[in-house]
Amino acid sequence: MEIFRTSVTLVSLCLLHSSLSETQSLCRGNLPPVQHVALNSSVTIPCPVLTAPEMVFKLYKGPEEISYVRINNTHIIKHNNGPRKDFSGSFKVNDTNNSTSFILNSVTVNTTALYTCEAERFFPPPFQKVEHKPQTIVFVEGRPVRKRNGCQQVNHLAFWVVLGVMSVYGVVMTCTVFILRIKLNAPFKDRECRRKWQGVQHPTWQGFYIDTV
């Protein structure tokens, strides 16, 4: 089912964003990762690694730029939503490995789209665009996604296995006892039948004669 939904999403995005440039195109054969998220939850869009003291990161929803962030020495000094004033999100820099990402908050069904993150180096010169442009497909579920507890699944599986073994054992034991009972009762029935037939004795016919002695 998830594969079917993913395929439908990819086809829809290909048709919807057919006007994208070659570097942004989804339909050229490279399959971006797909993130299935629940309504009103958050989703992380990865961006290029921070490799210079001063960089700019731009987030695109399809062909439309929805946000950009300017960073100077790992500090966010400028955050502008551009034409999308309704953009609800933030930008994060991981101090451990300098990875960066946009975080979309309170997602809705309209959040479903292909997202591309681009980066540009401003300092030290020369100005240069980062070739790596991560793309992510965000697919917002129509209803909240319930997280399944692995421990509960294992416990339920163990319960049904034990119940099945006990049921089979009970059926086997019942059949065994029933068969043994039939075999044990059979000799007694044969004896009773024999006694009944032996108990009915017909008297021998004696002829009428006179003892003349």
PDB file of C-alpha atoms in Angstrom:
ATOM      1  CA  MET A   1       0.000   0.000   0.000  1.00  0.00           C
ATOM      2  CA  GLU A   2       2.823   2.400   0.840  1.00  0.00           C
ATOM      3  CA  ILE A   3       4.550   1.617  -2.457  1.00  0.00           C
ATOM      4  CA  PHE A   4       1.325   2.434  -4.331  1.00  0.00           C
ATOM      5  CA  ARG A   5       0.905   5.747  -2.535  1.00  0.00           C
ATOM      6  CA  THR A   6       4.549   6.606  -3.149  1.00  0.00           C
ATOM      7  CA  SER A   7       4.196   5.840  -6.862  1.00  0.00           C
ATOM      8  CA  VAL A   8       1.069   7.990  -7.147  1.00  0.00           C
ATOM      9  CA  THR A   9       2.853  10.815  -5.336  1.00  0.00           C
ATOM     10  CA  LEU A  10       5.864  10.611  -7.637  1.00  0.00           C
ATOM     11  CA  VAL A  11       3.751  10.654 -10.779  1.00  0.00           C
ATOM     12  CA  SER A  12       1.722  13.606  -9.493  1.00  0.00           C
ATOM     13  CA  LEU A  13       4.840  15.556  -8.597  1.00  0.00           C
ATOM     14  CA  CYS A  14       6.415  14.791 -11.969  1.00  0.00           C
ATOM     15  CA  LEU A  15       3.373  16.173 -13.772  1.00  0.00           C
ATOM     16  CA  LEU A  16       3.015  19.113 -11.406  1.00  0.00           C
ATOM     17  CA  HIS A  17       6.653  20.190 -11.483  1.00  0.00           C
ATOM     18  CA  SER A  18       7.498  19.403 -15.085  1.00  0.00           C
ATOM     19  CA  SER A  19       8.673  22.990 -15.474  1.00  0.00           C
ATOM     20  CA  LEU A  20      11.569  22.546 -13.046  1.00  0.00           C
ATOM     21  CA  SER A  21      15.132  23.022 -14.210  1.00  0.00           C
ATOM     22  CA  GLU A  22      17.323  19.991 -14.872  1.00  0.00           C
ATOM     23  CA  THR A  23      19.055  20.268 -11.507  1.00  0.00           C
ATOM     24  CA  GLN A  24      15.718  20.302  -9.730  1.00  0.00           C
ATOM     25  CA  SER A  25      13.853  17.821 -11.909  1.00  0.00           C
ATOM     26  CA  LEU A  26      12.410  14.779 -10.138  1.00  0.00           C
ATOM     27  CA  CYS A  27      11.655  12.868 -13.332  1.00  0.00           C
ATOM     28  CA  ARG A  28      15.211  12.498 -14.597  1.00  0.00           C
ATOM     29  CA  GLY A  29      15.691   9.128 -12.895  1.00  0.00           C
ATOM     30  CA  ASN A  30      17.021  10.038  -9.436  1.00  0.00           C
ATOM     31  CA  LEU A  31      14.492   9.128  -6.767  1.00  0.00           C
ATOM     32  CA  PRO A  32      14.582  11.492  -3.760  1.00  0.00           C
ATOM     33  CA  PRO A  33      13.732  10.114  -0.322  1.00  0.00           C
ATOM     34  CA  VAL A  34      10.038  10.184   0.606  1.00  0.00           C
ATOM     35  CA  GLN A  35       8.956  11.187   4.100  1.00  0.00           C
ATOM     36  CA  HIS A  36       5.445  10.195   5.243  1.00  0.00           C
ATOM     37  CA  VAL A  37       4.353  12.446   8.105  1.00  0.00           C
ATOM     38  CA  ALA A  38       1.159  12.997  10.046  1.00  0.00           C
ATOM     39  CA  LEU A  39      -0.998  16.082  10.087  1.00  0.00           C
ATOM     40  CA  ASN A  40       0.160  18.938  12.339  1.00  0.00           C
ATOM     41  CA  SER A  41       3.537  17.282  12.894  1.00  0.00           C
ATOM     42  CA  SER A  42       7.048  18.389  11.898  1.00  0.00           C
ATOM     43  CA  VAL A  43       9.311  17.256   9.074  1.00  0.00           C
ATOM     44  CA  THR A  44      13.006  17.853   8.455  1.00  0.00           C
ATOM     45  CA  ILE A  45      14.304  18.875   5.010  1.00  0.00           C
ATOM     46  CA  PRO A  46      18.070  18.240   4.713  1.00  0.00           C
ATOM     47  CA  CYS A  47      20.340  20.897   3.198  1.00  0.00           C
ATOM     48  CA  PRO A  48      24.000  21.044   2.086  1.00  0.00           C
ATOM     49  CA  VAL A  49      26.690  20.948   4.752  1.00  0.00           C
ATOM     50  CA  LEU A  50      27.932  24.243   6.171  1.00  0.00           C
ATOM     51  CA  THR A  51      31.437  24.535   4.648  1.00  0.00           C
ATOM     52  CA  ALA A  52      32.156  28.265   4.797  1.00  0.00           C
ATOM     53  CA  PRO A  53      31.950  31.041   7.417  1.00  0.00           C
ATOM     54  CA  GLU A  54      29.213  32.852   5.500  1.00  0.00           C
ATOM     55  CA  MET A  55      26.562  31.032   3.468  1.00  0.00           C
ATOM     56  CA  VAL A  56      22.978  31.395   2.294  1.00  0.00           C
ATOM     57  CA  PHE A  57      20.486  28.518   2.251  1.00  0.00           C
ATOM     58  CA  LYS A  58      17.323  28.583   0.139  1.00  0.00           C
ATOM     59  CA  LEU A  59      14.338  26.263   0.369  1.00  0.00           C
ATOM     60  CA  TYR A  60      12.160  25.580  -2.684  1.00  0.00           C
ATOM     61  CA  LYS A  61       8.723  24.028  -2.762  1.00  0.00           C
ATOM     62  CA  GLY A  62       8.598  22.825  -6.335  1.00  0.00           C
ATOM     63  CA  PRO A  63       9.855  25.804  -8.408  1.00  0.00           C
ATOM     64  CA  GLU A  64       8.863  28.384  -5.762  1.00  0.00           C
ATOM     65  CA  GLU A  65      11.316  29.752  -3.219  1.00  0.00           C
ATOM     66  CA  ILE A  66       9.612  29.765   0.175  1.00  0.00           C
ATOM     67  CA  SER A  67      12.445  30.600   2.565  1.00  0.00           C
ATOM     68  CA  TYR A  68      16.125  31.495   2.844  1.00  0.00           C
ATOM     69  CA  VAL A  69      18.573  31.865   5.704  1.00  0.00           C
ATOM     70  CA  ARG A  70      21.877  33.759   5.850  1.00  0.00           C
ATOM     71  CA  ILE A  71      24.497  32.363   8.229  1.00  0.00           C
ATOM     72  CA  ASN A  72      27.654  34.053   9.473  1.00  0.00           C
ATOM     73  CA  ASN A  73      30.037  31.973  11.603  1.00  0.00           C
ATOM     74  CA  THR A  74      27.299  29.392  12.364  1.00  0.00           C
ATOM     75  CA  HIS A  75      24.959  32.158  13.613  1.00  0.00           C
ATOM     76  CA  ILE A  76      21.716  32.945  11.825  1.00  0.00           C
ATOM     77  CA  ILE A  77      21.835  36.649  11.144  1.00  0.00           C
ATOM     78  CA  LYS A  78      18.996  36.926   8.658  1.00  0.00           C
ATOM     79  CA  HIS A  79      15.830  34.980   8.164  1.00  0.00           C
ATOM     80  CA  ASN A  80      13.400  36.003   5.461  1.00  0.00           C
ATOM     81  CA  ASN A  81      10.313  34.109   4.323  1.00  0.00           C
ATOM     82  CA  GLY A  82      10.324  35.931   0.994  1.00  0.00           C
ATOM     83  CA  PRO A  83       6.994  35.877  -0.845  1.00  0.00           C
ATOM     84  CA  ARG A  84       5.613  33.122   1.403  1.00  0.00           C
ATOM     85  CA  LYS A  85       4.580  34.961   4.536  1.00  0.00           C
ATOM     86  CA  ASP A  86       2.642  31.918   5.698  1.00  0.00           C
ATOM     87  CA  PHE A  87       5.786  29.789   5.874  1.00  0.00           C
ATOM     88  CA  SER A  88       5.964  28.048   9.241  1.00  0.00           C
ATOM     89  CA  GLY A  89       9.390  26.636   9.840  1.00  0.00           C
ATOM     90  CA  SER A  90      12.886  27.077  11.192  1.00  0.00           C
ATOM     91  CA  PHE A  91      16.507  26.421  10.283  1.00  0.00           C
ATOM     92  CA  LYS A  92      18.926  24.241  12.240  1.00  0.00           C
ATOM     93  CA  VAL A  93      22.694  23.793  12.212  1.00  0.00           C
ATOM     94  CA  ASN A  94      24.240  20.720  13.818  1.00  0.00           C
ATOM     95  CA  ASP A  95      27.406  21.809  15.631  1.00  0.00           C
ATOM     96  CA  THR A  96      28.770  18.253  15.599  1.00  0.00           C
ATOM     97  CA  ASN A  97      29.043  17.673  11.843  1.00  0.00           C
ATOM     98  CA  ASN A  98      27.925  21.081  10.435  1.00  0.00           C
ATOM     99  CA  SER A  99      24.887  19.502   8.775  1.00  0.00           C
ATOM    100  CA  THR A 100      21.978  21.845   8.135  1.00  0.00           C
ATOM    101  CA  SER A 101      18.248  21.459   7.591  1.00  0.00           C
ATOM    102  CA  PHE A 102      14.956  23.292   7.353  1.00  0.00           C
ATOM    103  CA  ILE A 103      12.213  22.153   9.726  1.00  0.00           C
ATOM    104  CA  LEU A 104       8.587  22.485   8.618  1.00  0.00           C
ATOM    105  CA  ASN A 105       6.161  22.781  11.531  1.00  0.00           C
ATOM    106  CA  SER A 106       2.425  22.066  11.738  1.00  0.00           C
ATOM    107  CA  VAL A 107       2.270  20.488   8.295  1.00  0.00           C
ATOM    108  CA  THR A 108      -1.004  20.181   6.399  1.00  0.00           C
ATOM    109  CA  VAL A 109      -2.129  18.254   3.340  1.00  0.00           C
ATOM    110  CA  ASN A 110      -1.003  21.203   1.209  1.00  0.00           C
ATOM    111  CA  THR A 111       2.547  20.665   2.497  1.00  0.00           C
ATOM    112  CA  THR A 112       2.828  17.583   0.261  1.00  0.00           C
ATOM    113  CA  ALA A 113       5.373  18.503  -2.404  1.00  0.00           C
ATOM    114  CA  LEU A 114       8.918  18.141  -3.687  1.00  0.00           C
ATOM    115  CA  TYR A 115      11.361  20.248  -1.649  1.00  0.00           C
ATOM    116  CA  THR A 116      14.839  21.313  -2.778  1.00  0.00           C
ATOM    117  CA  CYS A 117      17.463  22.979  -0.600  1.00  0.00           C
ATOM    118  CA  GLU A 118      20.180  25.053  -2.267  1.00  0.00           C
ATOM    119  CA  ALA A 119      23.207  26.765  -0.750  1.00  0.00           C
ATOM    120  CA  GLU A 120      25.576  29.551  -1.792  1.00  0.00           C
ATOM    121  CA  ARG A 121      28.999  30.482  -0.375  1.00  0.00           C
ATOM    122  CA  PHE A 122      29.577  34.224   0.134  1.00  0.00           C
ATOM    123  CA  PHE A 123      32.739  34.303   2.214  1.00  0.00           C
ATOM    124  CA  PRO A 124      35.578  33.752   1.693  1.00  0.00           C
ATOM    125  CA  PRO A 125      35.404  34.831  -1.938  1.00  0.00           C
ATOM    126  CA  PRO A 126      34.757  34.000  -4.647  1.00  0.00           C
ATOM    127  CA  PHE A 127      31.020  33.655  -4.562  1.00  0.00           C
ATOM    128  CA  GLN A 128      30.082  30.074  -5.410  1.00  0.00           C
ATOM    129  CA  LYS A 129      26.934  27.949  -5.550  1.00  0.00           C
ATOM    130  CA  VAL A 130      27.023  24.532  -3.921  1.00  0.00           C
ATOM    131  CA  GLU A 131      26.504  21.798  -6.491  1.00  0.00           C
ATOM    132  CA  HIS A 132      24.861  19.403  -4.040  1.00  0.00           C
ATOM    133  CA  LYS A 133      21.137  20.220  -3.849  1.00  0.00           C
ATOM    134  CA  PRO A 134      19.291  17.729  -1.633  1.00  0.00           C
ATOM    135  CA  GLN A 135      15.706  16.956  -2.621  1.00  0.00           C
ATOM    136  CA  THR A 136      13.004  15.500  -0.395  1.00  0.00           C
ATOM    137  CA  ILE A 137       9.424  14.457  -1.115  1.00  0.00           C
ATOM    138  CA  VAL A 138       7.096  15.204   1.782  1.00  0.00           C
ATOM    139  CA  PHE A 139       3.846  13.242   1.808  1.00  0.00           C
ATOM    140  CA  VAL A 140       1.407  14.313   4.535  1.00  0.00           C
ATOM    141  CA  GLU A 141      -0.999  11.585   5.585  1.00  0.00           C
ATOM    142  CA  GLY A 142      -4.701  12.384   5.625  1.00  0.00           C
ATOM    143  CA  ARG A 143      -4.929  11.170   9.213  1.00  0.00           C
ATOM    144  CA  PRO A 144      -2.476  10.993  12.111  1.00  0.00           C
ATOM    145  CA  VAL A 145       0.090   8.207  11.850  1.00  0.00           C
ATOM    146  CA  ARG A 146      -0.004   5.862  14.820  1.00  0.00           C
ATOM    147  CA  LYS A 147       3.347   4.606  15.987  1.00  0.00           C
ATOM    148  CA  ARG A 148       3.378   0.917  16.681  1.00  0.00           C
ATOM    149  CA  ASN A 149       5.123  -0.432  19.701  1.00  0.00           C
ATOM    150  CA  GLY A 150       7.463  -3.250  18.748  1.00  0.00           C
ATOM    151  CA  CYS A 151       7.321  -4.758  22.239  1.00  0.00           C
ATOM    152  CA  GLN A 152       3.528  -4.936  22.133  1.00  0.00           C
ATOM    153  CA  GLN A 153       3.650  -6.674  18.753  1.00  0.00           C
ATOM    154  CA  VAL A 154       6.096  -9.271  20.097  1.00  0.00           C
ATOM    155  CA  ASN A 155       3.943  -9.829  23.192  1.00  0.00           C
ATOM    156  CA  HIS A 156       0.793 -10.291  21.101  1.00  0.00           C
ATOM    157  CA  LEU A 157       2.592 -12.710  18.786  1.00  0.00           C
ATOM    158  CA  ALA A 158       3.878 -14.757  21.718  1.00  0.00           C
ATOM    159  CA  PHE A 159       0.382 -14.837  23.225  1.00  0.00           C
ATOM    160  CA  TRP A 160      -1.196 -16.176  20.021  1.00  0.00           C
ATOM    161  CA  VAL A 161       1.572 -18.749  19.575  1.00  0.00           C
ATOM    162  CA  VAL A 162       1.123 -20.054  23.119  1.00  0.00           C
ATOM    163  CA  LEU A 163      -2.648 -20.076  22.713  1.00  0.00           C
ATOM    164  CA  GLY A 164      -2.372 -22.036  19.452  1.00  0.00           C
ATOM    165  CA  VAL A 165      -0.010 -24.615  20.984  1.00  0.00           C
ATOM    166  CA  MET A 166      -2.300 -25.084  23.979  1.00  0.00           C
ATOM    167  CA  SER A 167      -5.337 -25.492  21.721  1.00  0.00           C
ATOM    168  CA  VAL A 168      -3.618 -28.152  19.589  1.00  0.00           C
ATOM    169  CA  TYR A 169      -2.391 -29.943  22.713  1.00  0.00           C
ATOM    170  CA  GLY A 170      -5.916 -29.940  24.169  1.00  0.00           C
ATOM    171  CA  VAL A 171      -7.432 -31.393  20.982  1.00  0.00           C
ATOM    172  CA  VAL A 172      -4.772 -34.114  20.763  1.00  0.00           C
ATOM    173  CA  MET A 173      -5.193 -35.113  24.408  1.00  0.00           C
ATOM    174  CA  THR A 174      -8.988 -35.183  24.080  1.00  0.00           C
ATOM    175  CA  CYS A 175      -8.823 -37.476  21.043  1.00  0.00           C
ATOM    176  CA  THR A 176      -6.285 -39.726  22.758  1.00  0.00           C
ATOM    177  CA  VAL A 177      -8.404 -40.122  25.901  1.00  0.00           C
ATOM    178  CA  PHE A 178     -11.515 -40.759  23.805  1.00  0.00           C
ATOM    179  CA  ILE A 179      -9.795 -43.498  21.767  1.00  0.00           C
ATOM    180  CA  LEU A 180      -8.352 -45.164  24.876  1.00  0.00           C
ATOM    181  CA  ARG A 181     -11.728 -45.117  26.540  1.00  0.00           C
ATOM    182  CA  ILE A 182     -13.340 -46.807  23.543  1.00  0.00           C
ATOM    183  CA  LYS A 183     -10.644 -49.499  23.507  1.00  0.00           C
ATOM    184  CA  LEU A 184     -10.955 -50.145  27.240  1.00  0.00           C
ATOM    185  CA  ASN A 185     -14.753 -50.382  27.123  1.00  0.00           C
ATOM    186  CA  ALA A 186     -14.793 -52.775  24.157  1.00  0.00           C
ATOM    187  CA  PRO A 187     -13.752 -56.000  26.130  1.00  0.00           C
ATOM    188  CA  PHE A 188     -16.372 -55.343  28.787  1.00  0.00           C
ATOM    189  CA  LYS A 189     -19.111 -55.059  26.173  1.00  0.00           C
ATOM    190  CA  ASP A 190     -17.962 -58.339  24.548  1.00  0.00           C
ATOM    191  CA  ARG A 191     -18.051 -60.107  27.890  1.00  0.00           C
ATOM    192  CA  GLU A 192     -21.539 -58.838  28.691  1.00  0.00           C
ATOM    193  CA  CYS A 193     -22.796 -60.012  25.314  1.00  0.00           C
ATOM    194  CA  ARG A 194     -21.271 -63.417  25.832  1.00  0.00           C
ATOM    195  CA  ARG A 195     -22.792 -63.711  29.289  1.00  0.00           C
ATOM    196  CA  LYS A 196     -26.212 -62.824  27.947  1.00  0.00           C
ATOM    197  CA  TRP A 197     -25.986 -65.462  25.264  1.00  0.00           C
ATOM    198  CA  GLN A 198     -24.562 -68.030  27.673  1.00  0.00           C
ATOM    199  CA  GLY A 199     -27.178 -67.257  30.359  1.00  0.00           C
ATOM    200  CA  VAL A 200     -30.072 -68.309  28.108  1.00  0.00           C
ATOM    201  CA  GLN A 201     -29.980 -72.082  28.127  1.00  0.00           C
ATOM    202  CA  HIS A 202     -32.687 -74.043  26.427  1.00  0.00           C
ATOM    203  CA  PRO A 203     -33.625 -77.270  28.296  1.00  0.00           C
ATOM    204  CA  THR A 204     -33.018 -80.504  26.479  1.00  0.00           C
ATOM    205  CA  TRP A 205     -36.181 -82.329  25.273  1.00  0.00           C
ATOM    206  CA  GLN A 206     -36.726 -85.513  27.175  1.00  0.00           C
ATOM    207  CA  GLY A 207     -38.936 -88.170  25.693  1.00  0.00           C
ATOM    208  CA  PHE A 208     -41.783 -89.622  27.751  1.00  0.00           C
ATOM    209  CA  TYR A 209     -41.019 -93.133  28.918  1.00  0.00           C
ATOM    210  CA  ILE A 210     -42.018 -95.400  31.758  1.00  0.00           C
ATOM    211  CA  ASP A 211     -39.393 -96.954  33.867  1.00  0.00           C
ATOM    212  CA  THR A 212     -40.384-100.554  34.016  1.00  0.00           C
ATOM    213  CA  VAL A 213     -37.591-101.553  36.336  1.00  0.00           C
TER     214      VAL A 213
END
